[in-house]
CSV table of C-alpha atoms and ligand atoms in Angstrom, one decimal:
chain,number,residue,atom,x,y,z
A,275,UNK,CA,-34.1,-3.1,54.9
A,276,UNK,CA,-32.1,-2.0,51.9
A,277,UNK,CA,-32.0,-5.5,50.5
A,278,UNK,CA,-35.4,-5.6,48.8
A,279,UNK,CA,-34.7,-2.2,47.2
A,280,UNK,CA,-31.4,-3.3,45.9
A,281,UNK,CA,-32.9,-6.5,44.6
A,282,UNK,CA,-35.7,-4.6,42.9
A,283,UNK,CA,-33.1,-2.2,41.4
A,284,UNK,CA,-31.0,-5.1,40.1
A,285,UNK,CA,-34.1,-6.8,38.7
A,286,UNK,CA,-35.1,-3.6,36.9
A,287,UNK,CA,-31.6,-3.2,35.5
A,288,UNK,CA,-31.6,-6.7,34.3
A,289,UNK,CA,-35.0,-6.3,32.7
A,290,UNK,CA,-33.9,-3.1,31.1
A,291,UNK,CA,-30.8,-4.7,29.7
A,292,UNK,CA,-32.9,-7.5,28.2
A,293,UNK,CA,-35.6,-5.3,26.9
A,294,UNK,CA,-33.0,-2.9,25.4
A,295,UNK,CA,-31.0,-5.6,23.6
A,296,UNK,CA,-31.2,-4.2,20.1
A,297,UNK,CA,-30.4,-6.5,17.1
A,298,UNK,CA,-27.0,-4.8,17.0
A,299,UNK,CA,-26.2,-5.4,20.7
A,300,UNK,CA,-27.4,-9.0,20.2
A,301,UNK,CA,-24.8,-9.6,17.6
A,302,UNK,CA,-22.1,-8.3,20.0
A,303,UNK,CA,-23.5,-10.2,22.9
A,304,UNK,CA,-23.6,-13.4,20.9
A,305,UNK,CA,-20.0,-12.9,19.8
A,306,UNK,CA,-18.9,-12.3,23.4
A,307,UNK,CA,-20.6,-15.5,24.5
A,308,UNK,CA,-19.1,-17.6,21.7
A,309,UNK,CA,-15.6,-16.3,22.5
A,310,UNK,CA,-15.9,-17.4,26.2
A,311,UNK,CA,-18.4,-15.0,27.8
A,312,UNK,CA,-18.5,-11.3,28.4
A,313,UNK,CA,-16.6,-11.4,31.7
A,314,UNK,CA,-13.7,-13.4,30.3
A,315,UNK,CA,-13.5,-11.2,27.2
A,316,UNK,CA,-13.5,-8.0,29.4
A,317,UNK,CA,-10.8,-9.5,31.7
A,318,UNK,CA,-8.3,-9.7,28.9
A,319,UNK,CA,-5.6,-7.0,29.2
A,320,UNK,CA,-2.9,-8.2,26.8
A,321,UNK,CA,-2.5,-10.6,24.0
A,322,UNK,CA,0.7,-12.1,22.6
A,323,UNK,CA,0.5,-13.9,19.3
A,324,UNK,CA,3.3,-15.9,17.7
A,325,UNK,CA,3.6,-17.8,14.4
A,326,UNK,CA,4.4,-17.4,10.8
A,327,UNK,CA,2.9,-17.0,7.3
A,328,UNK,CA,3.2,-14.8,4.3
A,329,UNK,CA,3.0,-11.2,3.3
A,330,UNK,CA,1.9,-10.1,-0.1
A,331,UNK,CA,3.7,-7.6,-2.4
A,332,UNK,CA,0.8,-5.1,-2.7
A,333,UNK,CA,0.8,-3.3,-6.0
A,334,UNK,CA,4.5,-4.2,-6.6
A,335,UNK,CA,3.9,-7.6,-8.1
A,336,UNK,CA,4.5,-8.8,-11.7
A,337,UNK,CA,1.0,-7.9,-12.9
A,338,UNK,CA,-1.7,-5.5,-11.6
A,339,UNK,CA,-3.8,-8.5,-10.6
A,340,UNK,CA,-0.8,-10.0,-8.7
A,341,UNK,CA,0.9,-13.2,-9.6
A,342,UNK,CA,1.5,-14.6,-6.2
A,343,UNK,CA,4.8,-12.9,-5.2
A,344,UNK,CA,5.1,-13.1,-1.5
A,345,UNK,CA,7.4,-12.8,1.5
A,346,UNK,CA,7.6,-15.8,3.7
A,347,UNK,CA,7.1,-14.7,7.3
A,348,UNK,CA,8.8,-16.4,10.2
A,349,UNK,CA,9.4,-15.4,13.8
A,350,UNK,CA,6.2,-13.4,13.9
A,351,UNK,CA,5.3,-11.9,17.2
A,352,UNK,CA,2.6,-9.4,17.9
A,353,UNK,CA,2.1,-8.1,21.4
A,354,UNK,CA,-1.1,-6.0,22.1
A,355,UNK,CA,-1.8,-3.9,25.2
A,356,UNK,CA,-5.6,-3.8,24.7
A,357,UNK,CA,-6.5,-1.2,27.2
A,358,UNK,CA,-3.5,0.9,26.5
A,359,UNK,CA,-4.1,1.0,22.7
A,360,UNK,CA,-0.5,-0.1,22.0
A,361,UNK,CA,0.9,-2.9,19.9
A,362,UNK,CA,4.2,-4.0,18.5
A,363,UNK,CA,4.9,-6.5,15.7
A,364,UNK,CA,8.2,-8.2,14.9
A,365,UNK,CA,8.8,-10.6,12.1
A,366,UNK,CA,11.4,-11.8,9.6
A,367,UNK,CA,10.4,-11.8,6.0
A,368,UNK,CA,12.1,-13.5,3.1
A,369,UNK,CA,11.1,-12.8,-0.5
A,370,UNK,CA,10.1,-15.8,-2.8
A,371,UNK,CA,10.8,-13.6,-5.9
A,372,UNK,CA,13.7,-11.4,-7.2
A,373,UNK,CA,13.3,-8.6,-4.7
A,374,UNK,CA,15.1,-5.3,-5.5
A,375,UNK,CA,16.7,-5.3,-2.0
A,376,UNK,CA,18.0,-8.8,-2.5
A,377,UNK,CA,17.0,-12.2,-1.2
A,378,UNK,CA,18.3,-12.0,2.3
A,379,UNK,CA,15.8,-12.4,5.2
A,380,UNK,CA,14.8,-9.0,6.7
A,381,UNK,CA,13.9,-8.5,10.3
A,382,UNK,CA,11.1,-5.9,10.7
A,383,UNK,CA,9.8,-4.2,13.8
A,384,UNK,CA,6.8,-1.9,13.8
A,385,UNK,CA,4.4,-0.5,16.4
A,386,UNK,CA,1.7,1.8,17.4
A,387,UNK,CA,1.4,3.7,20.7
A,388,UNK,CA,-1.6,6.0,20.8
A,389,UNK,CA,-1.2,8.4,17.9
A,390,UNK,CA,2.5,7.5,17.4
A,391,UNK,CA,3.3,4.9,14.8
A,392,UNK,CA,6.9,3.8,14.5
A,393,UNK,CA,9.4,1.5,12.8
A,394,UNK,CA,12.7,0.3,14.3
A,395,UNK,CA,15.4,-0.5,11.8
A,396,UNK,CA,17.8,-3.4,12.1
A,397,UNK,CA,20.4,-1.0,13.6
A,398,UNK,CA,18.0,-0.1,16.3
A,399,UNK,CA,17.1,3.4,15.0
A,400,UNK,CA,13.4,4.2,15.5
A,401,UNK,CA,11.5,6.5,13.2
A,402,UNK,CA,8.0,7.9,13.3
A,403,UNK,CA,5.7,6.9,10.5
A,404,UNK,CA,3.3,9.3,8.7
A,405,UNK,CA,0.0,10.0,10.4
A,406,UNK,CA,-1.9,8.1,7.8
A,407,UNK,CA,0.1,4.9,8.5
A,408,UNK,CA,-0.4,5.4,12.3
A,409,UNK,CA,-4.1,5.8,11.7
A,410,UNK,CA,-4.2,2.5,9.8
A,411,UNK,CA,-2.3,0.8,12.6
A,412,UNK,CA,-4.7,2.1,15.1
A,413,UNK,CA,-7.6,0.7,13.1
A,414,UNK,CA,-5.7,-2.6,12.9
A,415,UNK,CA,-5.8,-2.8,16.7
A,416,UNK,CA,-9.5,-3.7,16.3
A,417,UNK,CA,-8.8,-6.4,13.7
A,418,UNK,CA,-9.0,-9.2,16.2
A,419,UNK,CA,-12.1,-10.9,17.8
A,420,UNK,CA,-11.1,-9.9,21.3
A,421,UNK,CA,-10.3,-6.3,20.6
A,422,UNK,CA,-13.4,-5.6,18.4
A,423,UNK,CA,-15.8,-7.3,20.7
A,424,UNK,CA,-14.4,-5.5,23.7
A,425,UNK,CA,-14.6,-2.2,21.9
A,426,UNK,CA,-18.2,-3.0,20.8
A,427,UNK,CA,-19.2,-3.9,24.4
A,428,UNK,CA,-18.0,-0.4,25.6
A,429,UNK,CA,-21.2,1.6,26.4
A,430,UNK,CA,-19.6,4.5,24.5
A,431,UNK,CA,-19.6,2.5,21.3
A,432,UNK,CA,-22.3,3.1,18.7
A,433,UNK,CA,-23.7,0.0,17.1
A,434,UNK,CA,-25.6,0.4,13.8
A,435,UNK,CA,-27.0,-1.4,10.8
A,436,UNK,CA,-27.5,-5.0,12.0
A,437,UNK,CA,-28.0,-7.2,9.0
A,438,UNK,CA,-27.6,-10.8,7.8
A,439,UNK,CA,-25.6,-11.6,4.7
A,440,UNK,CA,-24.9,-15.1,3.5
A,441,UNK,CA,-24.0,-17.1,6.6
A,442,UNK,CA,-23.0,-14.0,8.6
A,443,UNK,CA,-24.6,-11.5,10.9
A,444,UNK,CA,-23.0,-8.1,10.6
A,445,UNK,CA,-22.9,-4.9,12.6
A,446,UNK,CA,-21.1,-1.6,12.2
A,447,UNK,CA,-19.2,-0.4,15.2
A,448,UNK,CA,-18.2,3.3,15.9
A,449,UNK,CA,-15.9,3.5,18.9
A,450,UNK,CA,-15.4,6.5,21.2
A,451,UNK,CA,-12.6,8.1,19.1
A,452,UNK,CA,-15.0,8.2,16.1
A,453,UNK,CA,-13.4,5.4,14.0
A,454,UNK,CA,-15.7,2.9,12.4
A,455,UNK,CA,-15.4,-0.7,11.5
A,456,UNK,CA,-17.6,-3.6,10.7
A,457,UNK,CA,-17.9,-6.9,12.6
A,458,UNK,CA,-19.2,-10.0,11.0
A,459,UNK,CA,-20.0,-13.2,13.0
A,460,UNK,CA,-20.8,-16.7,11.9
A,461,UNK,CA,-24.6,-17.0,12.0
A,462,UNK,CA,-24.3,-20.6,13.4
A,463,UNK,CA,-21.2,-20.6,15.7
A,464,UNK,CA,-21.5,-16.9,16.5
A,465,UNK,CA,-17.7,-16.6,16.4
A,466,UNK,CA,-16.3,-13.5,14.7
A,467,UNK,CA,-15.5,-14.2,11.0
A,468,UNK,CA,-14.2,-10.9,9.8
A,469,UNK,CA,-13.5,-7.3,10.8
A,470,UNK,CA,-13.5,-4.7,8.0
A,471,UNK,CA,-12.4,-1.0,8.2
A,472,UNK,CA,-12.2,1.5,5.4
A,473,UNK,CA,-9.1,3.6,4.7
A,474,UNK,CA,-7.7,5.8,1.9
A,475,UNK,CA,-5.1,4.4,-0.4
A,476,UNK,CA,-3.4,6.9,-2.7
A,477,UNK,CA,-3.6,4.6,-5.7
A,478,UNK,CA,-6.8,2.7,-5.0
A,479,UNK,CA,-8.8,5.3,-3.2
A,480,UNK,CA,-11.4,4.1,-0.6
A,481,UNK,CA,-10.4,0.6,0.2
A,482,UNK,CA,-11.6,-2.1,2.6
A,483,UNK,CA,-9.0,-3.5,4.9
A,484,UNK,CA,-10.3,-6.9,6.0
A,485,UNK,CA,-9.0,-9.4,8.5
A,486,UNK,CA,-10.8,-12.8,8.5
A,487,UNK,CA,-10.6,-15.4,11.3
A,488,UNK,CA,-10.5,-19.1,11.1
A,489,UNK,CA,-9.2,-22.2,13.0
A,490,UNK,CA,-10.6,-21.2,16.4
A,491,UNK,CA,-8.8,-22.9,19.3
A,492,UNK,CA,-9.2,-23.0,23.1
A,493,UNK,CA,-6.9,-20.5,24.8
A,494,UNK,CA,-7.2,-19.9,28.6
A,495,UNK,CA,-11.0,-20.4,28.6
A,496,UNK,CA,-11.5,-18.3,25.4
A,497,UNK,CA,-11.9,-19.3,21.8
A,498,UNK,CA,-9.3,-17.5,19.6
A,499,UNK,CA,-8.5,-17.8,15.9
A,500,UNK,CA,-5.2,-19.4,15.0
A,501,UNK,CA,-5.5,-18.4,11.3
A,502,UNK,CA,-5.8,-14.8,10.2
A,503,UNK,CA,-5.9,-13.5,6.7
A,504,UNK,CA,-5.6,-9.8,5.8
A,505,UNK,CA,-6.7,-8.2,2.6
A,506,UNK,CA,-6.6,-4.7,1.2
A,507,UNK,CA,-9.3,-4.4,-1.4
A,508,UNK,CA,-9.0,-7.7,-3.4
A,509,UNK,CA,-5.3,-8.2,-2.6
A,510,UNK,CA,-4.1,-10.6,0.1
A,511,UNK,CA,-1.5,-8.7,2.2
A,512,UNK,CA,-0.9,-11.2,5.0
A,513,UNK,CA,-1.7,-14.8,6.1
A,514,UNK,CA,-0.8,-15.9,9.6
A,515,UNK,CA,-0.9,-19.3,11.2
A,516,UNK,CA,-0.4,-18.8,15.0
A,517,UNK,CA,1.5,-21.5,16.9
A,518,UNK,CA,1.2,-19.8,20.3
A,519,UNK,CA,-1.4,-17.4,21.8
A,520,UNK,CA,-1.1,-16.1,25.3
A,521,UNK,CA,-3.6,-14.0,27.2
A,522,UNK,CA,-2.5,-11.6,29.9
A,523,UNK,CA,1.1,-12.5,29.4
A,524,UNK,CA,3.9,-10.0,29.8
A,525,UNK,CA,4.1,-8.0,26.6
A,526,UNK,CA,7.4,-6.3,27.4
A,527,UNK,CA,7.7,-2.5,26.9
A,528,UNK,CA,5.3,-1.4,24.2
A,529,UNK,CA,5.9,2.3,24.6
A,530,UNK,CA,7.0,4.1,21.4
A,531,UNK,CA,10.8,4.6,21.4
A,532,UNK,CA,11.8,8.1,22.5
A,533,UNK,CA,13.1,9.1,19.0
A,534,UNK,CA,9.7,8.4,17.5
A,535,UNK,CA,7.6,9.7,20.3
A,536,UNK,CA,9.5,13.0,20.3
A,537,UNK,CA,9.5,13.4,16.5
A,538,UNK,CA,7.1,15.8,14.9
A,539,UNK,CA,3.9,14.3,13.5
A,540,UNK,CA,4.1,13.7,9.7
A,541,UNK,CA,1.0,15.2,8.2
A,542,UNK,CA,1.6,14.6,4.6
A,543,UNK,CA,4.2,13.6,2.0
A,544,UNK,CA,7.5,15.7,2.0
A,545,UNK,CA,7.4,19.0,0.2
A,546,UNK,CA,8.3,18.3,-3.4
A,547,UNK,CA,11.8,19.3,-4.5
A,548,UNK,CA,12.2,19.3,-8.3
A,549,UNK,CA,15.6,19.8,-9.9
A,550,UNK,CA,16.0,20.1,-13.7
A,551,UNK,CA,18.8,18.8,-15.8
A,552,UNK,CA,19.0,19.0,-19.6
A,553,UNK,CA,20.1,15.6,-20.7
A,554,UNK,CA,20.1,16.4,-24.4
A,555,UNK,CA,18.3,19.0,-26.5
A,556,UNK,CA,14.6,18.5,-25.8
A,557,UNK,CA,15.1,15.9,-23.1
A,558,UNK,CA,15.1,16.9,-19.4
A,559,UNK,CA,15.5,14.9,-16.2
A,560,UNK,CA,13.3,16.1,-13.4
A,561,UNK,CA,14.8,14.8,-10.1
A,562,UNK,CA,15.3,16.1,-6.6
A,563,UNK,CA,14.0,13.2,-4.4
A,564,UNK,CA,13.7,9.5,-4.7
A,565,UNK,CA,11.6,9.3,-7.9
A,566,UNK,CA,12.5,11.0,-11.2
A,567,UNK,CA,10.5,12.0,-14.2
A,568,UNK,CA,11.6,13.0,-17.7
A,569,UNK,CA,10.2,15.6,-20.0
A,570,UNK,CA,10.4,15.4,-23.8
A,571,UNK,CA,9.9,18.3,-26.3
A,572,UNK,CA,8.1,17.5,-29.6
A,573,UNK,CA,7.4,20.1,-32.3
A,574,UNK,CA,4.0,21.0,-30.9
A,575,UNK,CA,3.7,19.5,-27.4
A,576,UNK,CA,5.6,18.2,-24.4
A,577,UNK,CA,5.4,14.6,-23.1
A,578,UNK,CA,6.0,13.6,-19.4
A,579,UNK,CA,7.6,10.3,-18.6
A,580,UNK,CA,6.3,9.0,-15.2
A,581,UNK,CA,3.9,10.5,-12.6
A,582,UNK,CA,5.4,9.0,-9.4
A,583,UNK,CA,4.7,8.9,-5.7
A,584,UNK,CA,1.9,11.2,-5.0
A,585,UNK,CA,-0.4,13.9,-6.3
A,586,UNK,CA,1.9,16.5,-4.6
A,587,UNK,CA,5.0,15.2,-6.3
A,588,UNK,CA,3.4,14.8,-9.7
A,589,UNK,CA,1.7,18.2,-9.7
A,590,UNK,CA,5.0,19.9,-8.8
A,591,UNK,CA,6.8,18.0,-11.6
A,592,UNK,CA,4.0,19.0,-14.1
A,593,UNK,CA,4.3,22.6,-13.1
A,594,UNK,CA,8.0,22.6,-13.7
A,595,UNK,CA,7.6,20.8,-17.0
A,596,UNK,CA,5.2,23.4,-18.2
A,597,UNK,CA,7.7,26.2,-17.3
A,598,UNK,CA,10.4,24.6,-19.6
A,599,UNK,CA,8.5,25.6,-22.8
A,600,UNK,CA,5.6,27.8,-21.7
A,601,UNK,CA,4.3,28.0,-25.3
A,602,UNK,CA,3.8,24.3,-25.7
A,603,UNK,CA,1.1,22.2,-24.0
A,604,UNK,CA,2.0,19.2,-21.9
A,605,UNK,CA,-0.4,16.6,-23.4
A,606,UNK,CA,1.0,13.1,-22.7
A,607,UNK,CA,2.2,10.9,-19.9
A,608,UNK,CA,4.2,7.8,-20.6
A,609,UNK,CA,3.9,5.6,-17.5
A,610,UNK,CA,6.6,2.9,-17.3
A,611,UNK,CA,4.6,0.4,-15.2
A,612,UNK,CA,1.8,0.1,-12.7
A,613,UNK,CA,3.8,-0.2,-9.4
A,614,UNK,CA,2.2,2.0,-6.7
A,615,UNK,CA,5.3,4.2,-6.2
A,616,UNK,CA,5.5,5.0,-10.0
A,617,UNK,CA,1.8,5.7,-10.3
A,618,UNK,CA,1.0,7.7,-7.2
A,619,UNK,CA,0.5,10.7,-9.5
A,620,UNK,CA,-1.4,8.9,-12.2
A,621,UNK,CA,-4.8,10.4,-11.2
A,622,UNK,CA,-3.3,13.8,-10.9
A,623,UNK,CA,-2.0,13.6,-14.5
A,624,UNK,CA,-5.5,12.5,-15.6
A,625,UNK,CA,-7.0,15.5,-13.8
A,626,UNK,CA,-4.5,17.7,-15.7
A,627,UNK,CA,-5.9,16.3,-18.9
A,628,UNK,CA,-2.8,14.3,-20.0
A,629,UNK,CA,-3.3,11.3,-22.3
A,630,UNK,CA,-1.7,8.2,-20.7
A,631,UNK,CA,0.5,5.9,-22.8
A,632,UNK,CA,1.5,2.6,-21.1
A,633,UNK,CA,1.9,-1.1,-21.7
A,634,UNK,CA,-1.3,-2.9,-22.6
A,635,UNK,CA,-1.0,-5.0,-19.5
A,636,UNK,CA,-1.5,-1.9,-17.3
A,637,UNK,CA,-4.6,-0.6,-19.2
A,638,UNK,CA,-7.4,-2.3,-17.2
A,639,UNK,CA,-5.8,-1.4,-13.9
A,640,UNK,CA,-5.4,2.3,-14.9
A,641,UNK,CA,-9.0,2.5,-16.2
A,642,UNK,CA,-10.1,1.2,-12.8
A,643,UNK,CA,-7.8,3.5,-10.9
A,644,UNK,CA,-9.1,6.6,-12.7
A,645,UNK,CA,-12.7,5.7,-11.8
A,646,UNK,CA,-12.4,4.5,-8.2
A,647,UNK,CA,-14.1,6.6,-5.5
A,648,UNK,CA,-11.8,8.7,-3.3
A,649,UNK,CA,-14.3,10.0,-0.8
A,650,UNK,CA,-12.2,9.5,2.3
A,651,UNK,CA,-9.3,11.7,1.1
A,652,UNK,CA,-10.6,13.4,-2.1
A,653,UNK,CA,-7.8,14.1,-4.6
A,654,UNK,CA,-7.7,16.4,-7.7
A,655,UNK,CA,-9.5,13.9,-9.9
A,656,UNK,CA,-12.2,13.3,-7.3
A,657,UNK,CA,-12.8,17.0,-7.1
A,658,UNK,CA,-12.8,17.4,-10.9
A,659,UNK,CA,-13.7,14.0,-12.4
A,660,UNK,CA,-12.4,13.4,-15.9
A,661,UNK,CA,-12.4,10.2,-18.0
A,662,UNK,CA,-9.1,8.5,-18.7
A,663,UNK,CA,-7.6,9.0,-22.1
A,664,UNK,CA,-5.3,6.0,-22.7
A,665,UNK,CA,-3.1,4.7,-25.5
A,666,UNK,CA,-1.5,1.3,-25.1
A,667,UNK,CA,1.8,-0.3,-26.3
A,668,UNK,CA,2.3,-4.0,-27.0
A,669,UNK,CA,5.9,-4.8,-27.8
A,670,UNK,CA,6.9,-1.4,-29.3
A,671,UNK,CA,5.7,1.9,-30.5
A,672,UNK,CA,7.3,5.0,-32.0
A,673,UNK,CA,6.2,8.5,-31.2
A,674,UNK,CA,7.9,11.0,-33.6
A,675,UNK,CA,7.5,14.3,-35.4
A,676,UNK,CA,9.9,16.4,-37.3
A,677,UNK,CA,11.9,17.4,-34.2
A,678,UNK,CA,11.8,14.5,-31.9
A,679,UNK,CA,11.6,10.7,-32.0
A,680,UNK,CA,11.2,8.3,-29.1
A,681,UNK,CA,10.8,4.5,-29.3
A,682,UNK,CA,8.8,2.8,-26.5
A,683,UNK,CA,9.7,-0.8,-25.9
A,684,UNK,CA,8.3,-3.5,-23.7
A,685,UNK,CA,11.1,-4.8,-21.4
A,686,UNK,CA,10.0,-8.4,-22.1
A,687,UNK,CA,10.6,-11.1,-19.5
A,688,UNK,CA,11.9,-8.8,-16.8
A,689,UNK,CA,11.5,-10.3,-13.3
A,690,UNK,CA,10.6,-6.9,-11.9
A,691,UNK,CA,7.2,-6.6,-13.7
A,692,UNK,CA,5.5,-8.0,-16.8
A,693,UNK,CA,4.4,-4.6,-18.0
A,694,UNK,CA,7.5,-2.5,-18.0
A,695,UNK,CA,8.2,0.0,-20.8
A,696,UNK,CA,11.5,1.8,-21.6
A,697,UNK,CA,11.9,4.9,-23.8
A,698,UNK,CA,14.8,5.0,-26.3
A,699,UNK,CA,15.9,8.1,-28.1
A,700,UNK,CA,17.8,6.9,-31.1
A,701,UNK,CA,19.3,10.2,-32.2
A,702,UNK,CA,20.5,11.1,-28.7
A,703,UNK,CA,21.4,7.5,-27.8
A,704,UNK,CA,19.6,7.9,-24.5
A,705,UNK,CA,17.5,5.3,-22.6
A,706,UNK,CA,14.9,6.3,-20.0
A,707,UNK,CA,14.0,3.3,-17.7
A,708,UNK,CA,12.5,2.6,-14.3
A,709,UNK,CA,13.6,0.0,-11.8
A,710,UNK,CA,15.3,-2.4,-14.3
A,711,UNK,CA,18.6,-0.7,-13.5
A,712,UNK,CA,19.0,1.8,-10.6
A,713,UNK,CA,22.5,3.2,-10.2
A,714,UNK,CA,23.9,2.8,-6.7
A,715,UNK,CA,21.6,0.0,-5.7
A,716,UNK,CA,23.4,-2.8,-3.8
A,717,UNK,CA,21.8,-5.5,-5.9
A,718,UNK,CA,20.7,-5.3,-9.6
A,719,UNK,CA,18.5,-8.4,-10.1
A,720,UNK,CA,16.8,-6.9,-13.2
A,721,UNK,CA,19.8,-5.5,-15.1
A,722,UNK,CA,20.7,-8.7,-17.0
A,723,UNK,CA,17.3,-8.8,-18.6
A,724,UNK,CA,17.4,-5.1,-19.4
A,725,UNK,CA,20.7,-5.7,-21.2
A,726,UNK,CA,19.2,-8.6,-23.0
A,727,UNK,CA,16.3,-6.4,-24.2
A,728,UNK,CA,18.7,-3.7,-25.3
A,729,UNK,CA,20.9,-6.1,-27.2
A,730,UNK,CA,18.0,-8.0,-28.8
A,731,UNK,CA,16.7,-4.7,-30.2
A,732,UNK,CA,20.2,-3.5,-31.2
A,733,UNK,CA,19.8,-0.2,-29.4
A,734,UNK,CA,22.9,2.0,-29.4
A,735,UNK,CA,22.5,3.3,-25.8
A,736,UNK,CA,25.2,5.6,-24.6
A,737,UNK,CA,23.6,7.1,-21.5
A,738,UNK,CA,20.9,5.8,-19.2
A,739,UNK,CA,18.4,8.2,-17.6
A,740,UNK,CA,17.1,6.2,-14.6
A,741,UNK,CA,13.9,7.0,-12.8
A,742,UNK,CA,15.8,6.3,-9.6
A,743,UNK,CA,19.3,7.9,-9.4
A,744,UNK,CA,21.5,9.9,-11.7
A,745,UNK,CA,22.2,9.9,-15.4
A,746,UNK,CA,24.7,7.1,-15.9
A,747,UNK,CA,27.0,5.9,-18.8
A,748,UNK,CA,25.6,2.7,-20.4
A,749,UNK,CA,28.8,0.9,-19.4
A,750,UNK,CA,27.5,0.9,-15.8
A,751,UNK,CA,24.6,-1.3,-16.8
A,752,UNK,CA,27.0,-3.7,-18.5
A,753,UNK,CA,29.2,-3.7,-15.4
A,754,UNK,CA,26.2,-4.5,-13.2
A,755,UNK,CA,25.6,-7.8,-15.1
A,756,UNK,CA,27.8,-10.6,-13.8
B,228,ZN,ZN1,8.6,-1.1,-10.0
């Protein structure tokens, strides 16, 4: 006697489900069907992907637009525990360019386990990564057709803004923890084509991180992509061709190593420590951590060389620079090159009203960087917008008044970057440079070219003030060149 009631209930439920299929749900349902059906998709517990490809050299390439420097990736293995929200990636990467750490292959191991992101070094030591990196890795868990469609099928997920664009149908997905991403499927095959999530990048501001899927293959009754391409903004950060894909295979232990799991969360960059050393009258080295700056005193103003790392670091450096000569305004920033670690404080310097002086090859990128939206993590310039004041240098430029003279030169042909400037003080015989020579570095792949540029211009350098490391006699540069 219960049967008719049960049947009626089931029929009503089915009818409701049909009637309630919004355009948003239809996109997710279509994707699930194309991948092998809702039940098969929901039955997947783990995924193990293996293969190889390339990694890009994001904002560390020869030019701001990137010249194609890459790391070749081999031995790639990514194991994902879908329900557990855990993943671990191992790979070996080998640079196809003159890398500052040398050309030897590097084994890398990184992972995410809930809120804990971690890296494991070659010697086995595990460290916790900053919360922002962990957040990006959690978002990346959804950057696969199976994980995003499963998440979107969850009744707790909120699906919004169904639309058609080009040959794609697109829907925004907000999952239970509040994070949002966008799923695009092919309008014809209904297979997922892309997942996009937004994140904050200190240099680029609000950026889209996109993984696109191609080369779908049959795996255990499912269709899975064998080719994945990842981009941050317009930059390709990874390409992967998978040679093996296993569903519900043993992933091994994906728990965060104890050293990382028990470490305190890292909420922001380290507290800035700024030390001051007078290199010569009117020239100071501001050091204290991994990236240095220099301050130069002119008759009526101060000039800062380099705004590195982060807003916090650069603001601390600017504050110390202003204390050196309280009567003189700090008005200029010389930026040696565009690499992300040397320009993390560029926007802070613009917010502080400094005029930026840099190689002409950096100008377009800096103009863009100063204008980009930073709504996800508003910085000083986002809170107080100012337009960029910029002066560019081609091969050389002198900045001089009656008390100080500095010559800026392009370090031409350097394999580290096409847009590197060095600053030479002829009277003091001091050279300030970034990355072309870093004392204490195990390899010095850029020093020969630096020496060539110094010789070509007949500079009488006695001491080098590096933007990584300590003040060094020039003989150290000569010694570093075989
Ligand atoms: Zn660099």
